[in-house]
Amino acid sequence: MLDNIKDAVKKFLGNSSYDKAVEEFIKDLQKALITSDVKVSLVLSLSNNIKQRLAKEKSPSVMERKEWFISIVYEELSKFFGGDRAPNVLPSKLPYVIMMVGVQGSGKTTTTAKMAYFYKKKGYKVGLVAADTYRPAAYDQLVQLGKQIQVPVFGDPSSKDAVGISLRGKEEFLSQKFEVIIIDTAGRHGYGEETSLLEEMQSIYDAVKPDDVILVIDASIGQKAYDLASKFHKVAPIGSIVITKMDGTAKGGGALSAVAATGAQIKFIGTGEKVNELEVFDPRRFVSRLLG
Ligand code: GDP
């Protein structure tokens, strides 16, 4: 993907005919986005936006036309990812309750701890709730991580009642004046029939009424991100997205599809296994990487 778009820009700048260069560049961009797992309908709407702006806006002199075109492409892609500025990741009110959702193995539990550490460092009083009652080791994993970052974890390994644990955890922390409460829910595998897990997700959402639902997706998820995010969004409206494993080779193109499916904003990216390897999402940097 990276190389594809870099090559496309190079080819575009070297092409002697502007109109032909624009046409070819849009085709190359579409191809690069599609091979990078961005949903076709989305690629088409992005390229239509670019074409419409080309038709509507007055182009500068011939000398500057190509740079102008590239800046339009850049702006349209940035806009899609949330504009020029980094997202506001601070709680919009206190106390603030976050519900984490995601497929198993996406890095949800790790990200839960990373976010707790992030907010703790910002000075908030943070509590974690272990409501993943499906994966046997999930409770222990969160307790371990909690110890590491010195953030208390509420849980009940003897109970399978994820809704009850979530509610009790929230109330317990609220009564102790905690400010940011993050609930780690069961990792759905997300594909095929799993109605009961989606029902549980909805029940937790309805009972807890979180201020934000954060979808954690692995950078390598690909096109599946669209259906997965839509499915989750129906039962627990997704407000934010975290892309994990951005330190790997996957470029995170699937994230575009998750954004399209939910209208949510990407807030953080995970860049490693350690609790401090979390960065606030930077749309400009993300797009710069795409455009080379
Ligand atoms: P969950 O099933 O979604 O809760 O996933 P886990 O939090 O247990 O993470 C699954 C694996 O991914 C673990 O080995 C994590 O250390 C790893 N992981 C999570 N986030 C990242 C990341 O940003 N980068 C890398 N390289 N590994 C990660």
PDB file of N, CA and C in Angstrom, residues 134-231:
ATOM      1  N   TYR A 134     -15.808 -14.777  29.481  1.00  0.00           N
ATOM      2  CA  TYR A 134     -15.701 -15.919  28.554  1.00  0.00           C
ATOM      3  C   TYR A 134     -14.305 -16.507  28.540  1.00  0.00           C
ATOM      4  N   ARG A 135     -13.338 -15.618  28.378  1.00  0.00           N
ATOM      5  CA  ARG A 135     -11.956 -16.098  28.301  1.00  0.00           C
ATOM      6  C   ARG A 135     -11.445 -16.293  29.728  1.00  0.00           C
ATOM      7  N   PRO A 136     -11.125 -17.540  30.112  1.00  0.00           N
ATOM      8  CA  PRO A 136     -10.783 -17.837  31.505  1.00  0.00           C
ATOM      9  C   PRO A 136      -9.635 -16.986  32.041  1.00  0.00           C
ATOM     10  N   ALA A 137      -8.635 -16.703  31.206  1.00  0.00           N
ATOM     11  CA  ALA A 137      -7.455 -15.996  31.716  1.00  0.00           C
ATOM     12  C   ALA A 137      -7.620 -14.480  31.713  1.00  0.00           C
ATOM     13  N   ALA A 138      -8.738 -13.995  31.180  1.00  0.00           N
ATOM     14  CA  ALA A 138      -8.881 -12.549  30.998  1.00  0.00           C
ATOM     15  C   ALA A 138      -8.814 -11.787  32.323  1.00  0.00           C
ATOM     16  N   TYR A 139      -9.479 -12.352  33.354  1.00  0.00           N
ATOM     17  CA  TYR A 139      -9.477 -11.685  34.660  1.00  0.00           C
ATOM     18  C   TYR A 139      -8.046 -11.558  35.192  1.00  0.00           C
ATOM     19  N   ASP A 140      -7.321 -12.693  35.197  1.00  0.00           N
ATOM     20  CA  ASP A 140      -5.942 -12.680  35.709  1.00  0.00           C
ATOM     21  C   ASP A 140      -5.056 -11.721  34.916  1.00  0.00           C
ATOM     22  N   GLN A 141      -5.261 -11.730  33.602  1.00  0.00           N
ATOM     23  CA  GLN A 141      -4.456 -10.849  32.737  1.00  0.00           C
ATOM     24  C   GLN A 141      -4.655  -9.376  33.124  1.00  0.00           C
ATOM     25  N   LEU A 142      -5.915  -9.004  33.339  1.00  0.00           N
ATOM     26  CA  LEU A 142      -6.201  -7.607  33.679  1.00  0.00           C
ATOM     27  C   LEU A 142      -5.676  -7.267  35.077  1.00  0.00           C
ATOM     28  N   VAL A 143      -5.795  -8.231  36.003  1.00  0.00           N
ATOM     29  CA  VAL A 143      -5.292  -7.998  37.363  1.00  0.00           C
ATOM     30  C   VAL A 143      -3.769  -7.782  37.316  1.00  0.00           C
ATOM     31  N   GLN A 144      -3.096  -8.620  36.524  1.00  0.00           N
ATOM     32  CA  GLN A 144      -1.644  -8.485  36.355  1.00  0.00           C
ATOM     33  C   GLN A 144      -1.283  -7.099  35.814  1.00  0.00           C
ATOM     34  N   LEU A 145      -1.980  -6.717  34.760  1.00  0.00           N
ATOM     35  CA  LEU A 145      -1.704  -5.421  34.124  1.00  0.00           C
ATOM     36  C   LEU A 145      -2.011  -4.278  35.101  1.00  0.00           C
ATOM     37  N   GLY A 146      -3.121  -4.454  35.843  1.00  0.00           N
ATOM     38  CA  GLY A 146      -3.508  -3.432  36.827  1.00  0.00           C
ATOM     39  C   GLY A 146      -2.400  -3.229  37.855  1.00  0.00           C
ATOM     40  N   LYS A 147      -1.819  -4.343  38.298  1.00  0.00           N
ATOM     41  CA  LYS A 147      -0.730  -4.267  39.293  1.00  0.00           C
ATOM     42  C   LYS A 147       0.437  -3.486  38.712  1.00  0.00           C
ATOM     43  N   GLN A 148       0.750  -3.836  37.464  1.00  0.00           N
ATOM     44  CA  GLN A 148       1.885  -3.207  36.791  1.00  0.00           C
ATOM     45  C   GLN A 148       1.743  -1.687  36.725  1.00  0.00           C
ATOM     46  N   ILE A 149       0.537  -1.223  36.465  1.00  0.00           N
ATOM     47  CA  ILE A 149       0.341   0.233  36.314  1.00  0.00           C
ATOM     48  C   ILE A 149      -0.263   0.853  37.579  1.00  0.00           C
ATOM     49  N   GLN A 150      -0.451   0.020  38.589  1.00  0.00           N
ATOM     50  CA  GLN A 150      -1.023   0.463  39.863  1.00  0.00           C
ATOM     51  C   GLN A 150      -2.376   1.130  39.703  1.00  0.00           C
ATOM     52  N   VAL A 151      -3.247   0.376  39.074  1.00  0.00           N
ATOM     53  CA  VAL A 151      -4.635   0.813  38.894  1.00  0.00           C
ATOM     54  C   VAL A 151      -5.514  -0.338  39.406  1.00  0.00           C
ATOM     55  N   PRO A 152      -6.484  -0.039  40.290  1.00  0.00           N
ATOM     56  CA  PRO A 152      -7.303  -1.124  40.833  1.00  0.00           C
ATOM     57  C   PRO A 152      -8.210  -1.770  39.795  1.00  0.00           C
ATOM     58  N   VAL A 153      -8.417  -3.078  39.968  1.00  0.00           N
ATOM     59  CA  VAL A 153      -9.258  -3.837  39.041  1.00  0.00           C
ATOM     60  C   VAL A 153     -10.422  -4.446  39.822  1.00  0.00           C
ATOM     61  N   PHE A 154     -11.635  -4.198  39.355  1.00  0.00           N
ATOM     62  CA  PHE A 154     -12.798  -4.832  39.961  1.00  0.00           C
ATOM     63  C   PHE A 154     -13.172  -6.047  39.125  1.00  0.00           C
ATOM     64  N   GLY A 155     -13.410  -7.176  39.790  1.00  0.00           N
ATOM     65  CA  GLY A 155     -13.821  -8.363  39.038  1.00  0.00           C
ATOM     66  C   GLY A 155     -14.316  -9.429  39.979  1.00  0.00           C
ATOM     67  N   ASP A 156     -14.852 -10.486  39.399  1.00  0.00           N
ATOM     68  CA  ASP A 156     -15.344 -11.598  40.205  1.00  0.00           C
ATOM     69  C   ASP A 156     -15.162 -12.879  39.390  1.00  0.00           C
ATOM     70  N   PRO A 157     -13.975 -13.531  39.542  1.00  0.00           N
ATOM     71  CA  PRO A 157     -13.678 -14.682  38.689  1.00  0.00           C
ATOM     72  C   PRO A 157     -14.643 -15.846  38.910  1.00  0.00           C
ATOM     73  N   SER A 158     -15.427 -15.810  39.987  1.00  0.00           N
ATOM     74  CA  SER A 158     -16.348 -16.922  40.229  1.00  0.00           C
ATOM     75  C   SER A 158     -17.683 -16.721  39.512  1.00  0.00           C
ATOM     76  N   SER A 159     -17.872 -15.534  38.921  1.00  0.00           N
ATOM     77  CA  SER A 159     -19.170 -15.239  38.299  1.00  0.00           C
ATOM     78  C   SER A 159     -19.062 -15.152  36.774  1.00  0.00           C
ATOM     79  N   LYS A 160     -20.151 -15.588  36.108  1.00  0.00           N
ATOM     80  CA  LYS A 160     -20.193 -15.480  34.637  1.00  0.00           C
ATOM     81  C   LYS A 160     -21.102 -14.317  34.224  1.00  0.00           C
ATOM     82  N   ASP A 161     -21.611 -13.604  35.222  1.00  0.00           N
ATOM     83  CA  ASP A 161     -22.587 -12.550  34.952  1.00  0.00           C
ATOM     84  C   ASP A 161     -21.887 -11.233  34.582  1.00  0.00           C
ATOM     85  N   ALA A 162     -21.580 -11.098  33.284  1.00  0.00           N
ATOM     86  CA  ALA A 162     -20.812  -9.934  32.820  1.00  0.00           C
ATOM     87  C   ALA A 162     -21.558  -8.626  33.057  1.00  0.00           C
ATOM     88  N   VAL A 163     -22.890  -8.664  32.928  1.00  0.00           N
ATOM     89  CA  VAL A 163     -23.671  -7.435  33.124  1.00  0.00           C
ATOM     90  C   VAL A 163     -23.599  -7.024  34.597  1.00  0.00           C
ATOM     91  N   GLY A 164     -23.799  -8.022  35.473  1.00  0.00           N
ATOM     92  CA  GLY A 164     -23.749  -7.753  36.913  1.00  0.00           C
ATOM     93  C   GLY A 164     -22.390  -7.214  37.339  1.00  0.00           C
ATOM     94  N   ILE A 165     -21.325  -7.831  36.839  1.00  0.00           N
ATOM     95  CA  ILE A 165     -19.970  -7.388  37.197  1.00  0.00           C
ATOM     96  C   ILE A 165     -19.739  -5.951  36.715  1.00  0.00           C
ATOM     97  N   SER A 166     -20.173  -5.684  35.475  1.00  0.00           N
ATOM     98  CA  SER A 166     -19.976  -4.335  34.923  1.00  0.00           C
ATOM     99  C   SER A 166     -20.667  -3.291  35.796  1.00  0.00           C
ATOM    100  N   LEU A 167     -21.914  -3.587  36.164  1.00  0.00           N
ATOM    101  CA  LEU A 167     -22.688  -2.630  36.959  1.00  0.00           C
ATOM    102  C   LEU A 167     -22.099  -2.453  38.348  1.00  0.00           C
ATOM    103  N   ARG A 168     -21.766  -3.586  38.970  1.00  0.00           N
ATOM    104  CA  ARG A 168     -21.194  -3.509  40.321  1.00  0.00           C
ATOM    105  C   ARG A 168     -19.867  -2.764  40.297  1.00  0.00           C
ATOM    106  N   GLY A 169     -19.070  -3.060  39.279  1.00  0.00           N
ATOM    107  CA  GLY A 169     -17.766  -2.399  39.154  1.00  0.00           C
ATOM    108  C   GLY A 169     -17.939  -0.900  38.999  1.00  0.00           C
ATOM    109  N   LYS A 170     -18.856  -0.531  38.139  1.00  0.00           N
ATOM    110  CA  LYS A 170     -19.084   0.903  37.899  1.00  0.00           C
ATOM    111  C   LYS A 170     -19.527   1.576  39.203  1.00  0.00           C
ATOM    112  N   GLU A 171     -20.501   0.961  39.880  1.00  0.00           N
ATOM    113  CA  GLU A 171     -21.027   1.581  41.094  1.00  0.00           C
ATOM    114  C   GLU A 171     -19.985   1.658  42.204  1.00  0.00           C
ATOM    115  N   GLU A 172     -19.229   0.588  42.345  1.00  0.00           N
ATOM    116  CA  GLU A 172     -18.173   0.554  43.365  1.00  0.00           C
ATOM    117  C   GLU A 172     -17.176   1.710  43.134  1.00  0.00           C
ATOM    118  N   PHE A 173     -16.715   1.846  41.890  1.00  0.00           N
ATOM    119  CA  PHE A 173     -15.746   2.907  41.605  1.00  0.00           C
ATOM    120  C   PHE A 173     -16.373   4.299  41.739  1.00  0.00           C
ATOM    121  N   LEU A 174     -17.630   4.427  41.319  1.00  0.00           N
ATOM    122  CA  LEU A 174     -18.284   5.730  41.433  1.00  0.00           C
ATOM    123  C   LEU A 174     -18.404   6.135  42.900  1.00  0.00           C
ATOM    124  N   SER A 175     -18.724   5.150  43.735  1.00  0.00           N
ATOM    125  CA  SER A 175     -18.908   5.477  45.163  1.00  0.00           C
ATOM    126  C   SER A 175     -17.579   5.913  45.789  1.00  0.00           C
ATOM    127  N   GLN A 176     -16.483   5.495  45.164  1.00  0.00           N
ATOM    128  CA  GLN A 176     -15.171   5.913  45.683  1.00  0.00           C
ATOM    129  C   GLN A 176     -14.600   7.092  44.903  1.00  0.00           C
ATOM    130  N   LYS A 177     -15.464   7.743  44.173  1.00  0.00           N
ATOM    131  CA  LYS A 177     -15.086   8.970  43.437  1.00  0.00           C
ATOM    132  C   LYS A 177     -13.997   8.744  42.384  1.00  0.00           C
ATOM    133  N   PHE A 178     -14.027   7.593  41.736  1.00  0.00           N
ATOM    134  CA  PHE A 178     -13.115   7.387  40.613  1.00  0.00           C
ATOM    135  C   PHE A 178     -13.612   8.225  39.437  1.00  0.00           C
ATOM    136  N   GLU A 179     -12.673   8.645  38.584  1.00  0.00           N
ATOM    137  CA  GLU A 179     -13.044   9.585  37.518  1.00  0.00           C
ATOM    138  C   GLU A 179     -13.159   8.931  36.144  1.00  0.00           C
ATOM    139  N   VAL A 180     -12.272   7.984  35.876  1.00  0.00           N
ATOM    140  CA  VAL A 180     -12.338   7.278  34.587  1.00  0.00           C
ATOM    141  C   VAL A 180     -12.455   5.785  34.887  1.00  0.00           C
ATOM    142  N   ILE A 181     -13.548   5.183  34.402  1.00  0.00           N
ATOM    143  CA  ILE A 181     -13.786   3.766  34.667  1.00  0.00           C
ATOM    144  C   ILE A 181     -13.828   3.052  33.316  1.00  0.00           C
ATOM    145  N   ILE A 182     -12.948   2.062  33.162  1.00  0.00           N
ATOM    146  CA  ILE A 182     -12.862   1.374  31.861  1.00  0.00           C
ATOM    147  C   ILE A 182     -13.280  -0.082  32.026  1.00  0.00           C
ATOM    148  N   ILE A 183     -14.283  -0.482  31.270  1.00  0.00           N
ATOM    149  CA  ILE A 183     -14.814  -1.843  31.391  1.00  0.00           C
ATOM    150  C   ILE A 183     -14.342  -2.697  30.213  1.00  0.00           C
ATOM    151  N   ASP A 184     -13.625  -3.770  30.539  1.00  0.00           N
ATOM    152  CA  ASP A 184     -13.140  -4.697  29.505  1.00  0.00           C
ATOM    153  C   ASP A 184     -14.187  -5.799  29.335  1.00  0.00           C
ATOM    154  N   THR A 185     -14.809  -5.878  28.170  1.00  0.00           N
ATOM    155  CA  THR A 185     -15.853  -6.897  27.964  1.00  0.00           C
ATOM    156  C   THR A 185     -15.297  -8.080  27.166  1.00  0.00           C
ATOM    157  N   ALA A 186     -16.094  -9.129  27.042  1.00  0.00           N
ATOM    158  CA  ALA A 186     -15.622 -10.349  26.367  1.00  0.00           C
ATOM    159  C   ALA A 186     -15.280 -10.091  24.908  1.00  0.00           C
ATOM    160  N   GLY A 187     -14.200 -10.720  24.453  1.00  0.00           N
ATOM    161  CA  GLY A 187     -13.788 -10.562  23.061  1.00  0.00           C
ATOM    162  C   GLY A 187     -14.649 -11.433  22.169  1.00  0.00           C
ATOM    163  N   ARG A 188     -15.330 -10.778  21.251  1.00  0.00           N
ATOM    164  CA  ARG A 188     -16.155 -11.547  20.304  1.00  0.00           C
ATOM    165  C   ARG A 188     -15.277 -11.986  19.162  1.00  0.00           C
ATOM    166  N   HIS A 189     -15.563 -13.183  18.647  1.00  0.00           N
ATOM    167  CA  HIS A 189     -14.768 -13.478  17.450  1.00  0.00           C
ATOM    168  C   HIS A 189     -15.387 -12.789  16.255  1.00  0.00           C
ATOM    169  N   GLY A 190     -16.621 -12.377  16.372  1.00  0.00           N
ATOM    170  CA  GLY A 190     -17.176 -11.435  15.409  1.00  0.00           C
ATOM    171  C   GLY A 190     -17.670 -11.995  14.104  1.00  0.00           C
ATOM    172  N   TYR A 191     -17.396 -13.230  13.847  1.00  0.00           N
ATOM    173  CA  TYR A 191     -17.801 -13.778  12.561  1.00  0.00           C
ATOM    174  C   TYR A 191     -18.801 -14.905  12.797  1.00  0.00           C
ATOM    175  N   GLY A 192     -19.752 -15.036  11.918  1.00  0.00           N
ATOM    176  CA  GLY A 192     -20.726 -16.120  12.031  1.00  0.00           C
ATOM    177  C   GLY A 192     -21.742 -15.857  13.124  1.00  0.00           C
ATOM    178  N   GLU A 193     -22.384 -16.940  13.549  1.00  0.00           N
ATOM    179  CA  GLU A 193     -23.461 -16.823  14.534  1.00  0.00           C
ATOM    180  C   GLU A 193     -22.899 -16.657  15.940  1.00  0.00           C
ATOM    181  N   GLU A 194     -23.224 -15.615  16.557  1.00  0.00           N
ATOM    182  CA  GLU A 194     -22.822 -15.449  17.946  1.00  0.00           C
ATOM    183  C   GLU A 194     -23.778 -14.482  18.624  1.00  0.00           C
ATOM    184  N   THR A 195     -25.039 -14.768  18.378  1.00  0.00           N
ATOM    185  CA  THR A 195     -26.088 -13.888  18.869  1.00  0.00           C
ATOM    186  C   THR A 195     -25.985 -13.626  20.366  1.00  0.00           C
ATOM    187  N   SER A 196     -25.649 -14.683  21.127  1.00  0.00           N
ATOM    188  CA  SER A 196     -25.656 -14.485  22.575  1.00  0.00           C
ATOM    189  C   SER A 196     -24.592 -13.479  23.015  1.00  0.00           C
ATOM    190  N   LEU A 197     -23.457 -13.501  22.318  1.00  0.00           N
ATOM    191  CA  LEU A 197     -22.407 -12.555  22.688  1.00  0.00           C
ATOM    192  C   LEU A 197     -22.804 -11.121  22.347  1.00  0.00           C
ATOM    193  N   LEU A 198     -23.464 -10.974  21.205  1.00  0.00           N
ATOM    194  CA  LEU A 198     -23.929  -9.635  20.828  1.00  0.00           C
ATOM    195  C   LEU A 198     -25.023  -9.167  21.785  1.00  0.00           C
ATOM    196  N   GLU A 199     -25.860 -10.112  22.200  1.00  0.00           N
ATOM    197  CA  GLU A 199     -26.909  -9.759  23.172  1.00  0.00           C
ATOM    198  C   GLU A 199     -26.297  -9.310  24.485  1.00  0.00           C
ATOM    199  N   GLU A 200     -25.232 -10.019  24.867  1.00  0.00           N
ATOM    200  CA  GLU A 200     -24.580  -9.638  26.125  1.00  0.00           C
ATOM    201  C   GLU A 200     -23.985  -8.229  26.009  1.00  0.00           C
ATOM    202  N   MET A 201     -23.399  -7.966  24.846  1.00  0.00           N
ATOM    203  CA  MET A 201     -22.807  -6.645  24.609  1.00  0.00           C
ATOM    204  C   MET A 201     -23.873  -5.563  24.769  1.00  0.00           C
ATOM    205  N   GLN A 202     -25.034  -5.846  24.168  1.00  0.00           N
ATOM    206  CA  GLN A 202     -26.134  -4.884  24.241  1.00  0.00           C
ATOM    207  C   GLN A 202     -26.618  -4.724  25.689  1.00  0.00           C
ATOM    208  N   SER A 203     -26.707  -5.856  26.420  1.00  0.00           N
ATOM    209  CA  SER A 203     -27.178  -5.779  27.809  1.00  0.00           C
ATOM    210  C   SER A 203     -26.213  -4.956  28.668  1.00  0.00           C
ATOM    211  N   ILE A 204     -24.915  -5.147  28.437  1.00  0.00           N
ATOM    212  CA  ILE A 204     -23.942  -4.362  29.214  1.00  0.00           C
ATOM    213  C   ILE A 204     -24.116  -2.882  28.868  1.00  0.00           C
ATOM    214  N   TYR A 205     -24.247  -2.622  27.568  1.00  0.00           N
ATOM    215  CA  TYR A 205     -24.410  -1.233  27.134  1.00  0.00           C
ATOM    216  C   TYR A 205     -25.649  -0.601  27.775  1.00  0.00           C
ATOM    217  N   ASP A 206     -26.777  -1.316  27.721  1.00  0.00           N
ATOM    218  CA  ASP A 206     -28.025  -0.774  28.258  1.00  0.00           C
ATOM    219  C   ASP A 206     -27.951  -0.569  29.770  1.00  0.00           C
ATOM    220  N   ALA A 207     -27.286  -1.504  30.445  1.00  0.00           N
ATOM    221  CA  ALA A 207     -27.231  -1.422  31.908  1.00  0.00           C
ATOM    222  C   ALA A 207     -26.249  -0.338  32.370  1.00  0.00           C
ATOM    223  N   VAL A 208     -25.088  -0.304  31.744  1.00  0.00           N
ATOM    224  CA  VAL A 208     -24.021   0.585  32.212  1.00  0.00           C
ATOM    225  C   VAL A 208     -24.180   2.013  31.684  1.00  0.00           C
ATOM    226  N   LYS A 209     -24.767   2.136  30.503  1.00  0.00           N
ATOM    227  CA  LYS A 209     -24.889   3.439  29.819  1.00  0.00           C
ATOM    228  C   LYS A 209     -23.539   4.174  29.798  1.00  0.00           C
ATOM    229  N   PRO A 210     -22.553   3.575  29.106  1.00  0.00           N
ATOM    230  CA  PRO A 210     -21.215   4.180  29.099  1.00  0.00           C
ATOM    231  C   PRO A 210     -21.196   5.513  28.355  1.00  0.00           C
ATOM    232  N   ASP A 211     -20.231   6.349  28.689  1.00  0.00           N
ATOM    233  CA  ASP A 211     -20.082   7.625  27.983  1.00  0.00           C
ATOM    234  C   ASP A 211     -19.425   7.421  26.634  1.00  0.00           C
ATOM    235  N   ASP A 212     -18.677   6.338  26.492  1.00  0.00           N
ATOM    236  CA  ASP A 212     -18.068   6.036  25.191  1.00  0.00           C
ATOM    237  C   ASP A 212     -17.926   4.519  25.046  1.00  0.00           C
ATOM    238  N   VAL A 213     -18.113   4.044  23.816  1.00  0.00           N
ATOM    239  CA  VAL A 213     -17.830   2.642  23.513  1.00  0.00           C
ATOM    240  C   VAL A 213     -16.650   2.659  22.552  1.00  0.00           C
ATOM    241  N   ILE A 214     -15.592   1.964  22.933  1.00  0.00           N
ATOM    242  CA  ILE A 214     -14.382   1.978  22.106  1.00  0.00           C
ATOM    243  C   ILE A 214     -14.187   0.624  21.435  1.00  0.00           C
ATOM    244  N   LEU A 215     -14.103   0.672  20.129  1.00  0.00           N
ATOM    245  CA  LEU A 215     -13.853  -0.544  19.352  1.00  0.00           C
ATOM    246  C   LEU A 215     -12.350  -0.690  19.132  1.00  0.00           C
ATOM    247  N   VAL A 216     -11.823  -1.843  19.529  1.00  0.00           N
ATOM    248  CA  VAL A 216     -10.396  -2.100  19.329  1.00  0.00           C
ATOM    249  C   VAL A 216     -10.249  -2.996  18.106  1.00  0.00           C
ATOM    250  N   ILE A 217      -9.486  -2.534  17.125  1.00  0.00           N
ATOM    251  CA  ILE A 217      -9.250  -3.387  15.958  1.00  0.00           C
ATOM    252  C   ILE A 217      -7.762  -3.520  15.661  1.00  0.00           C
ATOM    253  N   ASP A 218      -7.433  -4.693  15.224  1.00  0.00           N
ATOM    254  CA  ASP A 218      -6.064  -5.024  14.851  1.00  0.00           C
ATOM    255  C   ASP A 218      -5.786  -4.406  13.467  1.00  0.00           C
ATOM    256  N   ALA A 219      -4.616  -3.819  13.294  1.00  0.00           N
ATOM    257  CA  ALA A 219      -4.276  -3.164  12.022  1.00  0.00           C
ATOM    258  C   ALA A 219      -4.422  -4.100  10.816  1.00  0.00           C
ATOM    259  N   SER A 220      -4.359  -5.400  11.070  1.00  0.00           N
ATOM    260  CA  SER A 220      -4.388  -6.325   9.933  1.00  0.00           C
ATOM    261  C   SER A 220      -5.793  -6.861   9.632  1.00  0.00           C
ATOM    262  N   ILE A 221      -6.821  -6.298  10.255  1.00  0.00           N
ATOM    263  CA  ILE A 221      -8.166  -6.879  10.120  1.00  0.00           C
ATOM    264  C   ILE A 221      -8.720  -6.839   8.685  1.00  0.00           C
ATOM    265  N   GLY A 222      -8.338  -5.825   7.935  1.00  0.00           N
ATOM    266  CA  GLY A 222      -8.776  -5.796   6.534  1.00  0.00           C
ATOM    267  C   GLY A 222     -10.247  -5.456   6.351  1.00  0.00           C
ATOM    268  N   GLN A 223     -10.783  -5.888   5.212  1.00  0.00           N
ATOM    269  CA  GLN A 223     -12.153  -5.534   4.802  1.00  0.00           C
ATOM    270  C   GLN A 223     -13.213  -5.972   5.801  1.00  0.00           C
ATOM    271  N   LYS A 224     -12.911  -7.021   6.555  1.00  0.00           N
ATOM    272  CA  LYS A 224     -13.875  -7.536   7.529  1.00  0.00           C
ATOM    273  C   LYS A 224     -14.280  -6.450   8.527  1.00  0.00           C
ATOM    274  N   ALA A 225     -13.433  -5.450   8.664  1.00  0.00           N
ATOM    275  CA  ALA A 225     -13.682  -4.393   9.649  1.00  0.00           C
ATOM    276  C   ALA A 225     -15.044  -3.743   9.444  1.00  0.00           C
ATOM    277  N   TYR A 226     -15.479  -3.635   8.211  1.00  0.00           N
ATOM    278  CA  TYR A 226     -16.743  -2.938   7.935  1.00  0.00           C
ATOM    279  C   TYR A 226     -17.924  -3.684   8.547  1.00  0.00           C
ATOM    280  N   ASP A 227     -18.024  -4.972   8.249  1.00  0.00           N
ATOM    281  CA  ASP A 227     -19.156  -5.750   8.754  1.00  0.00           C
ATOM    282  C   ASP A 227     -19.094  -5.910  10.266  1.00  0.00           C
ATOM    283  N   LEU A 228     -17.905  -6.136  10.734  1.00  0.00           N
ATOM    284  CA  LEU A 228     -17.721  -6.306  12.172  1.00  0.00           C
ATOM    285  C   LEU A 228     -18.155  -5.043  12.920  1.00  0.00           C
ATOM    286  N   ALA A 229     -17.627  -3.898  12.466  1.00  0.00           N
ATOM    287  CA  ALA A 229     -17.940  -2.641  13.146  1.00  0.00           C
ATOM    288  C   ALA A 229     -19.442  -2.344  13.044  1.00  0.00           C
ATOM    289  N   SER A 230     -20.059  -2.639  11.893  1.00  0.00           N
ATOM    290  CA  SER A 230     -21.499  -2.373  11.747  1.00  0.00           C
ATOM    291  C   SER A 230     -22.297  -3.222  12.728  1.00  0.00           C
ATOM    292  N   LYS A 231     -21.892  -4.480  12.832  1.00  0.00           N
ATOM    293  CA  LYS A 231     -22.599  -5.407  13.711  1.00  0.00           C
ATOM    294  C   LYS A 231     -22.526  -4.929  15.167  1.00  0.00           C
TER     295      LYS A 231
END
